[in-house]
Amino acid sequence: MEKAEEILKIKDVNPTAVRILVLRYLLEHLKPQSLKDIEKGLMHTDRSSIFRSLKTFEEKKVVHSIEDGSGMIKYAVCPTGCNCDPQDLHYHFYCTKCSYTYCLLDNPIPIIKLPQNFKMQRANMVVKGLCNKCS
Amino acid sequence: MEKAEEILKIKDVNPTAVRILVLRYLLEHLKPQSLKDIEKGLMHTDRSSIFRSLKTFEEKKVVHSIEDGSGMIKYAVCPTGCNCDPQDLHYHFYCTKCSYTYCLLDNPIPIIKLPQNFKMQRANMVVKGLCNKCS
DNA sequence: TAAACTTTGCAATTGAGTTGCAGTATATTC
DNA sequence: GAATATACTGCAACTCAATTGCAAAGTTTA
Ligand SMILES: [Mn+2]
Ligand SMILES: [Mn+2]
Ligand SMILES: [Zn+2]
Ligand SMILES: [Zn+2]
């Protein structure tokens, strides 16, 4: 079994044709990809089908999404063992020049002291600036 | 001179009628407000004029914007002394139930170790979950 | 005052995201 | 295996926040 199929099996997602294509596309690309990126990459697959695959993936924790302020949500395959819990979260970096987004997997986000009775569920942490290629 | 006018003077922004109204509206509200919120609040002011005021404010560092994933950018007046530099940045909290956004001004964001040659300019740090009123 | 520049309101456009629906494929039941 | 139920897909249409073009109104400068 290939990597994509394996992941879908583990995360309990029906391995349909479109889903395998989308997940493979994400696995083949190091950096988080937008719906449009994927649509361009998979030229014969419909946008709304890709969109629904991504929604399913997110729900089943196959991928996580990043709101990097570019106007397009980016998607990246969750690292092994990730369950999208607060302790699994990581920073992202958005390059304002080349508009690539990076998962910064090396350091987890610290525990953030919230006001009384605020309960954290998720986070979207984006550092913006210039990446190594653009600085 | 009133607070809004004072701020505009300090930040070198022409204190036009619309700008004063918009800035006052933001000052009167504790929580970051969206363009639509402001439009609703200032019923006789045109959306695009408010929009352009906000863009000017952001450029001149009168306000900072928050991409909280709600689909609408929120704007909040910068705290005194803020210059929107990395050390001025703070976390935000987005309540997934009431969809209010909060500036968490008490703790600044820590220094984040970036990969070699990545240069930070700005950040958009959003913790999501339930606020005190909703949890 | 006249010219130059800035700001504003209105209408129209953009574009990512989302949805309804009918056709196709896959799974389940008989 | 055929009949039925369920899941998935492609297409077209729609939503809605953001953005823009433009001309009118307001302000500053010469
Ligand atoms: Mn990531
Ligand atoms: Mn803030
Ligand atoms: Zn870059
Ligand atoms: Zn709340």
PDB file of C-alpha atoms (C1' of nucleotides) in Angstrom, chain A residues 14 16 18-19 48-49 52, chain D residues 7-13:
ATOM      1  CA  ASN A  14     -12.500   6.275   2.391  1.00  0.00           C
ATOM      2  CA  THR A  16     -11.436   7.479  -3.193  1.00  0.00           C
ATOM      3  CA  VAL A  18      -9.879  12.215  -5.829  1.00  0.00           C
ATOM      4  CA  ARG A  19      -8.805  11.923  -2.213  1.00  0.00           C
ATOM      5  CA  SER A  48     -15.292  21.488  -5.497  1.00  0.00           C
ATOM      6  CA  SER A  49     -14.226  17.864  -5.253  1.00  0.00           C
ATOM      7  CA  ARG A  52     -14.555  18.657  -0.203  1.00  0.00           C
TER       8      ARG A  52
ATOM      9  C1'  DA D   7     -21.130   7.816  -0.924  1.00  0.00           C
ATOM     10  C1'  DC D   8     -18.686  10.512  -4.133  1.00  0.00           C
ATOM     11  C1'  DT D   9     -18.062  13.571  -8.045  1.00  0.00           C
ATOM     12  C1'  DG D  10     -18.497  17.319 -11.655  1.00  0.00           C
ATOM     13  C1'  DC D  11     -20.825  21.175 -13.071  1.00  0.00           C
ATOM     14  C1'  DA D  12     -22.896  25.450 -12.627  1.00  0.00           C
ATOM     15  C1'  DA D  13     -24.487  28.823  -9.803  1.00  0.00           C
TER      16       DA D  13
END
